[in-house]
Short mmCIF file of C-alpha atoms and ligand atoms in Angstrom, two decimals:
data_model
loop_
_atom_site.label_atom_id
_atom_site.label_comp_id
_atom_site.label_asym_id
_atom_site.label_seq_id
_atom_site.Cartn_x
_atom_site.Cartn_y
_atom_site.Cartn_z
CA UNK H 26 -15.42 2.03 -26.78
CA UNK H 27 -17.49 0.54 -24.15
CA UNK H 28 -15.36 2.09 -21.54
CA UNK H 29 -16.37 5.63 -22.77
CA UNK H 30 -20.03 5.07 -22.37
CA UNK H 31 -19.62 3.46 -18.97
CA UNK H 32 -17.60 6.45 -17.87
CA UNK H 33 -20.10 9.03 -19.08
CA UNK H 34 -22.93 7.20 -17.30
CA UNK H 35 -20.84 7.42 -14.18
CA UNK H 36 -20.43 11.17 -14.68
CA UNK H 37 -24.14 11.78 -15.13
CA UNK H 38 -24.81 9.72 -12.00
CA UNK H 39 -22.17 11.59 -9.98
CA UNK H 40 -23.37 14.98 -10.97
CA UNK H 41 -26.84 14.14 -9.72
CA UNK H 42 -25.25 13.03 -6.46
CA UNK H 43 -23.11 16.14 -6.20
CA UNK H 44 -26.34 18.22 -6.56
CA UNK H 45 -27.90 16.09 -3.96
CA UNK H 46 -25.05 16.74 -1.65
CA UNK H 47 -25.04 20.44 -2.04
CA UNK H 48 -28.79 20.91 -2.73
CA UNK H 49 -27.81 23.30 -5.36
CA UNK H 50 -26.68 23.27 -8.98
CA UNK H 51 -23.51 25.50 -8.72
CA UNK H 52 -21.62 22.73 -7.15
CA UNK H 53 -18.75 22.15 -9.48
CA UNK H 54 -16.26 24.79 -8.26
CA UNK H 55 -16.53 23.81 -4.60
CA UNK H 56 -16.76 20.08 -5.51
CA UNK H 57 -13.43 19.91 -7.22
CA UNK H 58 -11.63 21.94 -4.51
CA UNK H 59 -9.84 19.41 -2.30
CA UNK H 60 -9.70 21.64 0.62
CA UNK H 61 -13.56 22.08 0.44
CA UNK H 62 -13.75 18.22 0.25
CA UNK H 63 -11.59 17.80 3.34
CA UNK H 64 -13.58 20.47 5.28
CA UNK H 65 -16.80 18.89 4.31
CA UNK H 66 -15.81 15.30 5.23
CA UNK H 67 -18.60 13.34 6.84
CA UNK H 68 -17.59 12.48 10.42
CA UNK H 69 -20.79 11.59 12.14
CA UNK H 70 -23.58 9.00 11.62
CA UNK H 71 -26.50 11.45 11.24
CA UNK H 72 -24.85 13.46 8.37
CA UNK H 73 -23.94 10.11 6.72
CA UNK H 74 -27.61 9.01 6.96
CA UNK H 75 -28.67 12.31 5.44
CA UNK H 76 -26.28 12.38 2.61
CA UNK H 77 -27.02 8.89 1.65
CA UNK H 78 -30.79 9.21 2.23
CA UNK H 79 -30.79 6.06 4.56
CA UNK H 80 -31.74 5.38 8.20
CA UNK H 81 -30.10 2.91 10.49
CA UNK H 82 -32.09 1.12 13.14
CA UNK H 83 -31.64 2.86 16.56
CA UNK H 84 -29.87 -0.04 18.19
CA UNK H 85 -27.35 -0.33 15.39
CA UNK H 86 -26.86 3.48 15.39
CA UNK H 87 -25.96 3.46 19.05
CA UNK H 88 -23.31 0.65 18.40
CA UNK H 89 -21.98 2.67 15.40
CA UNK H 90 -21.71 5.74 17.54
CA UNK H 91 -19.59 3.71 20.01
CA UNK H 92 -17.47 2.38 17.19
CA UNK H 93 -16.58 5.83 15.78
CA UNK H 94 -15.69 6.99 19.28
CA UNK H 95 -13.02 4.33 19.39
CA UNK H 96 -12.11 4.37 15.61
CA UNK H 97 -13.00 7.78 14.19
CA UNK H 98 -14.75 8.03 10.84
CA UNK H 99 -13.99 10.59 8.04
CA UNK H 100 -15.19 10.26 4.49
CA UNK H 101 -14.81 12.88 1.75
CA UNK H 102 -18.10 13.83 -0.03
CA UNK H 103 -16.50 12.69 -3.23
CA UNK H 104 -15.80 9.13 -2.03
CA UNK H 105 -19.24 8.98 -0.42
CA UNK H 106 -20.75 9.92 -3.76
CA UNK H 107 -19.36 6.74 -5.15
CA UNK H 108 -21.54 4.58 -2.85
CA UNK H 109 -24.60 3.15 -4.39
CA UNK H 110 -27.30 3.96 -1.83
CA UNK H 111 -29.78 1.34 -3.18
CA UNK H 112 -27.58 -1.58 -2.13
CA UNK H 113 -25.26 0.21 0.24
CA UNK H 114 -24.64 -2.59 2.82
CA UNK H 115 -22.83 -4.72 0.16
CA UNK H 116 -21.15 -1.70 -1.50
CA UNK H 117 -17.29 -1.94 -1.59
CA UNK H 118 -16.89 1.78 -1.19
CA UNK H 119 -19.28 1.85 1.78
CA UNK H 120 -17.43 -1.10 3.50
CA UNK H 121 -14.11 0.69 3.12
CA UNK H 122 -15.42 3.93 4.41
CA UNK H 123 -18.17 3.33 6.84
CA UNK H 124 -17.66 1.59 10.27
CA UNK H 125 -18.94 -1.90 10.95
CA UNK H 126 -19.93 -2.76 14.55
CA UNK H 127 -17.77 -5.75 14.11
CA UNK H 128 -14.71 -3.45 14.54
CA UNK H 129 -15.35 -3.59 18.24
CA UNK H 130 -14.82 -7.41 18.26
CA UNK H 131 -11.20 -7.64 19.21
CA UNK H 132 -9.91 -10.98 18.17
CA UNK H 133 -7.47 -12.87 20.33
CA UNK H 134 -4.85 -12.64 17.47
CA UNK H 135 -5.21 -8.86 17.04
CA UNK H 136 -2.12 -6.80 17.71
CA UNK H 137 -1.69 -3.12 18.39
CA UNK H 138 1.36 -2.68 16.37
CA UNK H 139 1.27 -5.90 14.18
CA UNK H 140 4.19 -5.06 11.95
CA UNK H 141 6.43 -3.96 14.82
CA UNK H 142 6.86 -0.48 13.16
CA UNK H 143 7.20 1.21 16.47
CA UNK H 144 9.91 -1.38 17.60
CA UNK H 145 12.05 -0.96 14.48
CA UNK H 146 12.01 2.73 14.79
CA UNK H 147 15.40 4.38 15.37
CA UNK H 148 13.89 8.00 15.61
CA UNK H 149 10.20 9.11 15.75
CA UNK H 150 8.63 8.65 12.43
CA UNK H 151 11.23 6.34 10.85
CA UNK H 152 10.91 2.59 10.47
CA UNK H 153 14.20 1.02 9.38
CA UNK H 154 13.60 -2.66 8.69
CA UNK H 155 15.33 -3.48 5.42
CA UNK H 156 19.01 -2.93 4.68
CA UNK H 157 18.79 -0.18 2.17
CA UNK H 158 15.56 1.69 2.63
CA UNK H 159 13.33 3.29 5.24
CA UNK H 160 9.68 4.13 5.82
CA UNK H 161 9.20 7.80 6.84
CA UNK H 162 5.95 8.75 8.37
CA UNK H 163 5.70 12.46 7.51
CA UNK H 164 1.95 13.05 8.06
CA UNK H 165 -0.66 11.58 10.32
CA UNK H 166 -3.54 12.92 8.27
CA UNK H 167 -5.63 11.04 5.76
CA UNK H 168 -8.16 12.27 3.38
CA UNK H 169 -10.43 9.34 4.30
CA UNK H 170 -10.08 6.94 7.18
CA UNK H 171 -10.06 3.53 5.72
CA UNK H 172 -11.83 1.06 7.99
CA UNK H 173 -9.13 -1.48 7.12
CA UNK H 174 -6.23 0.77 8.14
CA UNK H 175 -3.27 -1.15 9.48
CA UNK H 176 -2.32 1.80 11.62
CA UNK H 177 -5.88 1.94 13.00
CA UNK H 178 -4.41 2.52 16.51
CA UNK H 179 -3.19 5.97 15.36
CA UNK H 180 -6.20 7.06 13.27
CA UNK H 181 -7.33 10.55 14.23
CA UNK H 182 -4.57 10.65 16.95
CA UNK H 183 -3.85 14.34 17.06
CA UNK H 184 -0.85 13.77 19.35
CA UNK H 185 0.95 12.04 16.51
CA UNK H 186 1.15 14.99 14.15
CA UNK H 187 4.91 15.10 13.42
CA UNK H 188 6.42 18.46 14.17
CA UNK H 189 8.88 20.10 11.95
CA UNK H 190 11.66 19.22 14.46
CA UNK H 191 10.67 15.63 14.33
CA UNK H 192 10.68 15.62 10.49
CA UNK H 193 14.10 17.16 10.71
CA UNK H 194 15.38 14.43 13.07
CA UNK H 195 14.10 11.83 10.56
CA UNK H 196 15.96 13.63 7.76
CA UNK H 197 19.10 13.72 9.91
CA UNK H 198 18.84 9.96 10.58
CA UNK H 199 18.68 9.46 6.76
CA UNK H 200 21.56 11.76 6.15
CA UNK H 201 23.84 10.03 8.60
CA UNK H 202 22.72 6.44 7.62
CA UNK H 203 24.61 5.96 4.47
CA UNK H 204 23.00 2.61 3.58
CA UNK H 205 19.68 4.25 2.91
CA UNK H 206 19.21 4.69 -0.87
CA UNK H 207 15.41 4.56 -0.99
CA UNK H 208 13.01 6.65 1.24
CA UNK H 209 9.33 5.79 1.34
CA UNK H 210 7.22 8.78 2.42
CA UNK H 211 4.06 7.49 4.11
CA UNK H 212 1.82 8.40 7.02
CA UNK H 213 -0.97 9.10 7.06
CA UNK H 214 -1.03 10.48 3.59
CA UNK H 215 1.94 12.79 2.54
CA UNK H 216 -0.37 14.50 0.08
CA UNK H 217 -2.32 15.86 2.97
CA UNK H 218 0.49 18.18 3.59
CA UNK H 219 0.68 21.58 1.93
CA UNK H 220 2.60 21.67 -1.36
CA UNK H 221 5.42 23.98 0.08
CA UNK H 222 5.89 21.73 3.07
CA UNK H 223 6.16 18.62 1.01
CA UNK H 224 8.44 20.51 -1.40
CA UNK H 225 10.76 21.24 1.53
CA UNK H 226 10.99 17.54 2.64
CA UNK H 227 11.65 16.45 -0.81
CA UNK H 228 14.39 19.04 -1.34
CA UNK H 229 16.08 18.06 1.89
CA UNK H 230 15.99 14.48 0.89
CA UNK H 231 17.27 15.08 -2.60
CA UNK H 232 20.21 16.95 -1.14
CA UNK H 233 21.43 13.67 0.51
CA UNK H 234 23.85 12.12 -1.93
CA UNK H 235 23.19 8.56 -0.94
CA UNK H 236 19.30 8.81 -1.43
CA UNK H 237 18.67 7.46 -4.92
CA UNK H 238 14.94 7.36 -4.97
CA UNK H 239 11.94 8.74 -3.07
CA UNK H 240 8.58 6.96 -3.03
CA UNK H 241 5.34 8.41 -1.95
CA UNK H 242 2.44 6.24 -0.78
CA UNK H 243 -0.89 8.10 -1.22
CA UNK H 244 -4.53 7.15 -1.39
CA UNK H 245 -5.63 10.68 -2.58
CA UNK H 246 -6.14 9.57 -6.27
CA UNK H 247 -8.77 7.13 -4.85
CA UNK H 248 -10.46 9.11 -2.18
CA UNK H 249 -9.60 12.76 -3.05
CA UNK H 250 -8.58 12.87 -6.74
CA UNK H 251 -8.84 16.67 -6.72
CA UNK H 252 -5.78 16.86 -4.59
CA UNK H 253 -3.74 16.04 -7.71
CA UNK H 254 -3.64 19.73 -8.78
CA UNK H 255 -1.63 21.27 -11.58
CA UNK H 256 0.41 23.06 -8.88
CA UNK H 257 1.19 19.78 -7.04
CA UNK H 258 2.19 18.23 -10.29
CA UNK H 259 4.44 21.17 -11.10
CA UNK H 260 6.18 20.88 -7.78
CA UNK H 261 6.63 17.11 -8.04
CA UNK H 262 8.06 17.39 -11.55
CA UNK H 263 10.99 19.35 -10.05
CA UNK H 264 11.94 16.36 -7.95
CA UNK H 265 13.34 13.24 -9.58
CA UNK H 266 13.13 10.38 -9.35
CA UNK H 267 9.82 10.01 -7.49
CA UNK H 268 7.74 6.93 -7.59
CA UNK H 269 4.17 6.87 -6.45
CA UNK H 270 2.10 3.98 -5.01
CA UNK H 271 -1.53 4.42 -4.73
CA UNK H 272 -4.12 2.20 -3.04
CA UNK H 273 -7.14 1.12 -5.17
CA UNK H 274 -8.91 -1.88 -3.89
CA UNK H 275 -12.01 -2.19 -6.25
CA UNK H 276 -12.64 -1.53 -9.96
CA UNK H 277 -15.55 0.77 -8.75
CA UNK H 278 -13.08 3.28 -7.50
CA UNK H 279 -11.77 3.84 -11.01
CA UNK H 280 -14.01 6.52 -12.28
CA UNK H 281 -13.43 9.65 -14.49
CA UNK H 282 -12.26 11.78 -11.52
CA UNK H 283 -9.60 9.24 -10.39
CA UNK H 284 -8.68 8.54 -13.91
CA UNK H 285 -7.96 12.18 -14.40
CA UNK H 286 -5.80 12.31 -11.40
CA UNK H 287 -3.83 9.22 -12.56
CA UNK H 288 -3.43 10.68 -16.02
CA UNK H 289 -2.02 13.82 -14.69
CA UNK H 290 0.57 11.95 -12.61
CA UNK H 291 1.43 9.60 -15.45
CA UNK H 292 1.70 12.39 -17.91
CA UNK H 293 4.11 14.09 -15.63
CA UNK H 294 6.43 11.08 -15.92
CA UNK H 295 5.99 9.68 -12.48
CA UNK H 296 5.95 5.88 -12.43
CA UNK H 297 2.74 4.66 -10.77
CA UNK H 298 2.12 1.49 -8.75
CA UNK H 299 -0.81 0.21 -6.73
CA UNK H 300 -1.02 -1.57 -3.45
CA UNK H 301 -4.24 -3.27 -2.78
CA UNK H 302 -5.36 -4.97 0.49
CA UNK H 303 -7.31 -8.23 0.22
CA UNK H 304 -10.54 -7.63 2.15
CA UNK H 305 -13.42 -9.98 2.90
CA UNK H 306 -16.62 -8.66 1.36
CA UNK H 307 -14.85 -6.05 -0.71
CA UNK H 308 -12.45 -7.66 -3.12
CA UNK H 309 -11.94 -11.27 -2.20
CA UNK H 310 -12.91 -12.44 -5.67
CA UNK H 311 -10.82 -13.42 -8.64
CA UNK H 312 -13.10 -11.72 -11.15
CA UNK H 313 -13.07 -8.44 -9.17
CA UNK H 314 -9.31 -8.52 -8.88
CA UNK H 315 -8.85 -9.27 -12.58
CA UNK H 316 -11.12 -6.39 -13.55
CA UNK H 317 -9.20 -4.10 -10.97
CA UNK H 318 -5.73 -4.95 -12.44
CA UNK H 319 -6.99 -4.46 -15.96
CA UNK H 320 -8.44 -1.12 -15.24
CA UNK H 321 -5.32 -0.02 -13.43
CA UNK H 322 -2.98 -0.96 -16.28
CA UNK H 323 -5.33 0.79 -18.72
CA UNK H 324 -4.57 3.87 -16.72
CA UNK H 325 -0.82 3.30 -16.58
CA UNK H 326 -0.74 2.03 -12.98
CA UNK H 327 1.12 -1.16 -12.35
CA UNK H 328 -0.25 -3.48 -9.79
CA UNK H 329 2.57 -3.80 -7.09
CA UNK H 330 1.45 -5.57 -4.04
CA UNK H 331 -1.55 -7.39 -2.87
CA UNK H 332 -1.50 -7.53 0.91
CA UNK H 333 -2.95 -10.02 3.18
CA UNK H 334 -4.94 -8.14 5.79
CA UNK H 335 -2.84 -7.40 8.86
CA UNK H 336 -3.57 -8.50 12.38
CA UNK H 337 -4.35 -4.97 13.60
CA UNK H 338 -7.11 -4.56 16.10
CA UNK H 339 -10.63 -4.34 14.79
CA UNK H 340 -9.92 -5.84 11.42
CA UNK H 341 -10.97 -9.44 12.04
CA UNK H 342 -14.08 -9.08 9.91
CA UNK H 343 -11.97 -8.06 6.86
CA UNK H 344 -9.56 -11.07 6.98
CA UNK H 345 -9.65 -13.90 4.48
CA UNK H 346 -7.60 -17.10 4.62
CA UNK H 347 -4.17 -16.84 2.81
CA UNK H 348 -5.58 -19.42 0.47
CA UNK H 349 -7.95 -16.87 -0.91
CA UNK H 350 -4.98 -14.64 -2.03
CA UNK H 351 -3.28 -17.60 -3.60
CA UNK H 352 -6.50 -18.58 -5.43
CA UNK H 353 -6.57 -14.95 -6.77
CA UNK H 354 -2.96 -15.09 -8.02
CA UNK H 355 -3.80 -18.45 -9.56
CA UNK H 356 -6.64 -16.81 -11.38
CA UNK H 357 -4.36 -13.94 -12.69
CA UNK H 358 -1.13 -15.62 -13.71
CA UNK H 359 -1.33 -16.80 -17.25
CA UNK H 360 -4.83 -15.33 -17.51
CA UNK H 361 -3.83 -11.67 -17.92
CA UNK H 362 -0.71 -9.61 -18.72
CA UNK H 363 2.16 -10.60 -16.61
CA UNK H 364 2.85 -7.02 -15.48
CA UNK H 365 -0.74 -6.64 -14.25
CA UNK H 366 -0.16 -9.23 -11.62
CA UNK H 367 0.69 -7.99 -8.10
CA UNK H 368 2.99 -9.77 -5.81
CA UNK H 369 0.88 -11.24 -3.02
CA UNK H 370 2.47 -10.67 0.36
CA UNK H 371 1.95 -11.32 4.05
CA UNK H 372 3.49 -8.62 6.12
CA UNK H 373 5.12 -10.70 8.89
CA UNK H 374 3.53 -10.11 12.25
CA UNK H 375 6.14 -8.88 14.70
CA UNK H 376 8.16 -7.07 12.00
CA UNK H 377 9.79 -9.56 9.54
CA UNK H 378 8.71 -7.47 6.57
CA UNK H 379 6.79 -8.56 3.56
CA UNK H 380 6.84 -12.23 2.63
CA UNK H 381 5.73 -13.27 -0.81
CA UNK H 382 3.34 -16.06 -1.07
CA UNK H 383 2.30 -17.73 -4.34
CA UNK H 384 1.05 -20.94 -5.99
CA UNK H 385 3.68 -23.70 -6.37
CA UNK H 386 4.82 -23.98 -9.94
CA UNK H 387 7.95 -26.08 -9.22
CA UNK H 388 6.62 -29.55 -8.71
CA UNK H 389 9.84 -31.65 -8.49
CA UNK H 390 13.39 -32.09 -9.58
CA UNK H 391 16.24 -34.39 -10.02
CA UNK H 392 19.94 -33.81 -10.51
CA UNK H 393 19.49 -32.68 -14.18
CA UNK H 394 15.83 -31.88 -14.65
CA UNK H 395 13.09 -29.78 -13.01
CA UNK H 396 9.36 -30.40 -13.31
CA UNK H 397 7.13 -27.46 -13.65
CA UNK H 398 3.44 -26.88 -14.20
CA UNK H 399 1.84 -23.94 -15.97
CA UNK H 400 -1.49 -22.11 -15.22
CA UNK H 401 -3.41 -24.54 -17.26
CA UNK H 402 -2.09 -27.57 -15.43
CA UNK H 403 0.28 -28.57 -18.13
CA UNK H 404 3.31 -30.42 -16.55
CA UNK H 405 6.61 -29.91 -18.29
CA UNK H 406 10.22 -30.70 -17.85
CA UNK H 407 13.13 -28.25 -18.09
CA UNK H 408 16.42 -30.08 -18.64
CA UNK H 409 19.27 -28.35 -16.91
CA UNK H 410 22.69 -27.62 -18.53
CA UNK H 411 25.22 -30.48 -18.37
CA UNK H 412 28.23 -28.13 -18.26
CA UNK H 413 27.29 -25.05 -16.35
CA UNK H 414 30.42 -23.37 -15.07
CA UNK H 415 29.82 -22.10 -11.64
CA UNK H 416 31.38 -18.76 -10.81
CA UNK H 417 32.78 -19.52 -7.42
CA UNK H 418 32.36 -16.22 -5.56
CA UNK H 419 34.93 -15.14 -3.13
CA UNK H 420 33.59 -11.66 -2.99
CA UNK H 421 36.70 -10.58 -4.90
CA UNK H 422 34.79 -8.47 -7.55
CA UNK H 423 37.96 -6.90 -8.84
CA UNK H 424 39.23 -10.26 -10.08
CA UNK H 425 35.96 -11.68 -11.18
CA UNK H 426 35.21 -12.05 -14.94
CA UNK H 427 31.65 -10.92 -14.46
CA UNK H 428 32.98 -7.38 -14.35
CA UNK H 429 31.06 -5.74 -11.50
CA UNK H 430 32.81 -2.77 -10.07
CA UNK H 431 31.71 -2.54 -6.57
CA UNK H 432 31.08 0.79 -5.13
CA UNK H 433 30.63 -0.14 -1.50
CA UNK H 434 31.24 -3.24 0.59
CA UNK H 435 27.58 -2.79 1.86
CA UNK H 436 26.38 -4.21 -1.47
CA UNK H 437 27.94 -7.60 -0.80
CA UNK H 438 26.87 -7.95 2.75
CA UNK H 439 25.55 -11.40 3.49
CA UNK H 440 22.41 -11.90 5.56
CA UNK H 441 19.77 -14.66 5.84
CA UNK H 442 19.30 -17.20 3.11
CA UNK H 443 21.71 -15.28 0.93
CA UNK H 444 24.41 -16.05 3.55
CA UNK H 445 23.55 -19.73 3.42
CA UNK H 446 23.75 -19.76 -0.38
CA UNK H 447 27.01 -17.88 -0.59
CA UNK H 448 30.26 -19.68 -1.65
CA UNK H 449 32.36 -17.25 0.47
CA UNK H 450 30.66 -18.07 3.75
CA UNK H 451 31.02 -21.17 5.91
CA UNK H 452 27.74 -20.76 7.60
CA UNK H 453 25.55 -23.92 7.11
CA UNK H 454 22.42 -23.27 9.19
CA UNK H 455 20.47 -20.43 10.72
CA UNK H 456 19.25 -21.20 14.21
CA UNK H 457 16.75 -19.21 16.24
CA UNK H 458 18.02 -17.44 19.31
CA UNK H 459 17.63 -19.51 22.53
CA UNK H 460 17.33 -22.90 20.69
CA UNK H 461 17.35 -25.37 23.63
CA UNK H 462 19.37 -28.01 21.83
CA UNK H 463 22.16 -25.52 20.94
CA UNK H 464 22.00 -23.89 24.46
CA UNK H 465 22.64 -27.38 25.92
CA UNK H 466 25.75 -27.81 23.79
CA UNK H 467 27.17 -24.62 25.28
CA UNK H 468 26.63 -25.97 28.79
CA UNK H 469 28.52 -29.11 28.21
C1 PLP V 526 6.90 -2.08 2.81
C2 PLP V 526 7.98 -1.46 3.44
C3 PLP V 526 9.15 -1.11 2.76
C4 PLP V 526 9.28 -1.16 1.39
O1 PLP V 526 9.25 -2.48 0.85
P1 PLP V 526 9.45 -2.78 -0.66
O2 PLP V 526 9.30 -4.29 -0.84
O3 PLP V 526 10.75 -2.36 -1.04
O4 PLP V 526 8.29 -2.03 -1.42
C5 PLP V 526 10.13 -0.59 3.59
N1 PLP V 526 10.15 -0.40 4.92
C6 PLP V 526 9.00 -0.75 5.61
C7 PLP V 526 9.09 -0.68 7.07
C8 PLP V 526 7.99 -1.43 4.97
O5 PLP V 526 6.92 -1.86 5.57
#
């Protein structure tokens, strides 16, 4: 029961920090009120210094001031209370919440909209990139402004608050686009919206027959766990099926308050996932990541994605080589529960979507054997079947002995590598647009 004692220690430490924060001992009621937390978020350097009991050198302070003018800061008192003031400069909470003057170093490779989200947007707020699902930005507000935000260009941008009309246009787009069966509510943070407003959006989406699932991406369990109120849970329980993805990056973020929020969500029957971002100086360490995924699974959260840090502006100091991520996956696979291992992805710059990257386990193969290696370096052979009967697929499901009754032709649409592999398609290669060699053939 080591965990128990660790947790109660944190509680004691937190309570003393809370009292510091309020300079009073009647803190609890306010402290656990999420609206109070948002209202008292720390948005300027002086207040931050005061709350943490530190002082930045004047020159640095001027630069920090410039940085937050460009990229605003907002930290909930709760999240700030998790910073260990004694060694703040190396603190993973501090680094995610407090600006670094390095944010002003714009790297040559930095992009304003690295994922092409604005380009793949049929209507304001919707990014439709994958065949069967859309990203729906329904809120521009966040409880805490993550310094590593991929949408940093929009942080604190009041012009971007989606109006009810805009949301309705997004809903209309989903209603008339029958291929959409999965809607990801994101932002900003959807849980920064009032319960009734979110309830309205969820109800509208639920009434669309082809929408099978709704996902919510929120960081509130990490930075504002008090947002997970009983009322919110009651409302969410009326909508099924909802999946929630949260965003823990470091085991230090998993404390009694966030554990309680996760418990409430899990108890209400909502499947929980976690998306972490690989960040230099925060979690670029195999041991930290292993501890994080173990603590997550203990709290019924399944690690879903580990993201390579995007090429957004002002993030160059957070980026690691891709090799670091592969090393982390190498340190997890085989070493801990399989379902605790996230898929490591690079979100393709320019808007190609998430590309999984992982160690190579397939070493070689012949016409009847494949050579594989495991996490320990054991090399093994898998003998392939001699008489595998290939089901030649002619996209004629009604006459196929695999007995799949297709509901819509969309399900068998062939694109990309799937098209190259298909029996029913003659396509033998994919060629980039404007390939010179092919263009020359057309001229001849
Ligand atoms: C991440 C993302 C999705 C969802 O991808 P999954 O792999 O299904 O989780 C959908 N649309 C966009 C634009 C995304 O960035």
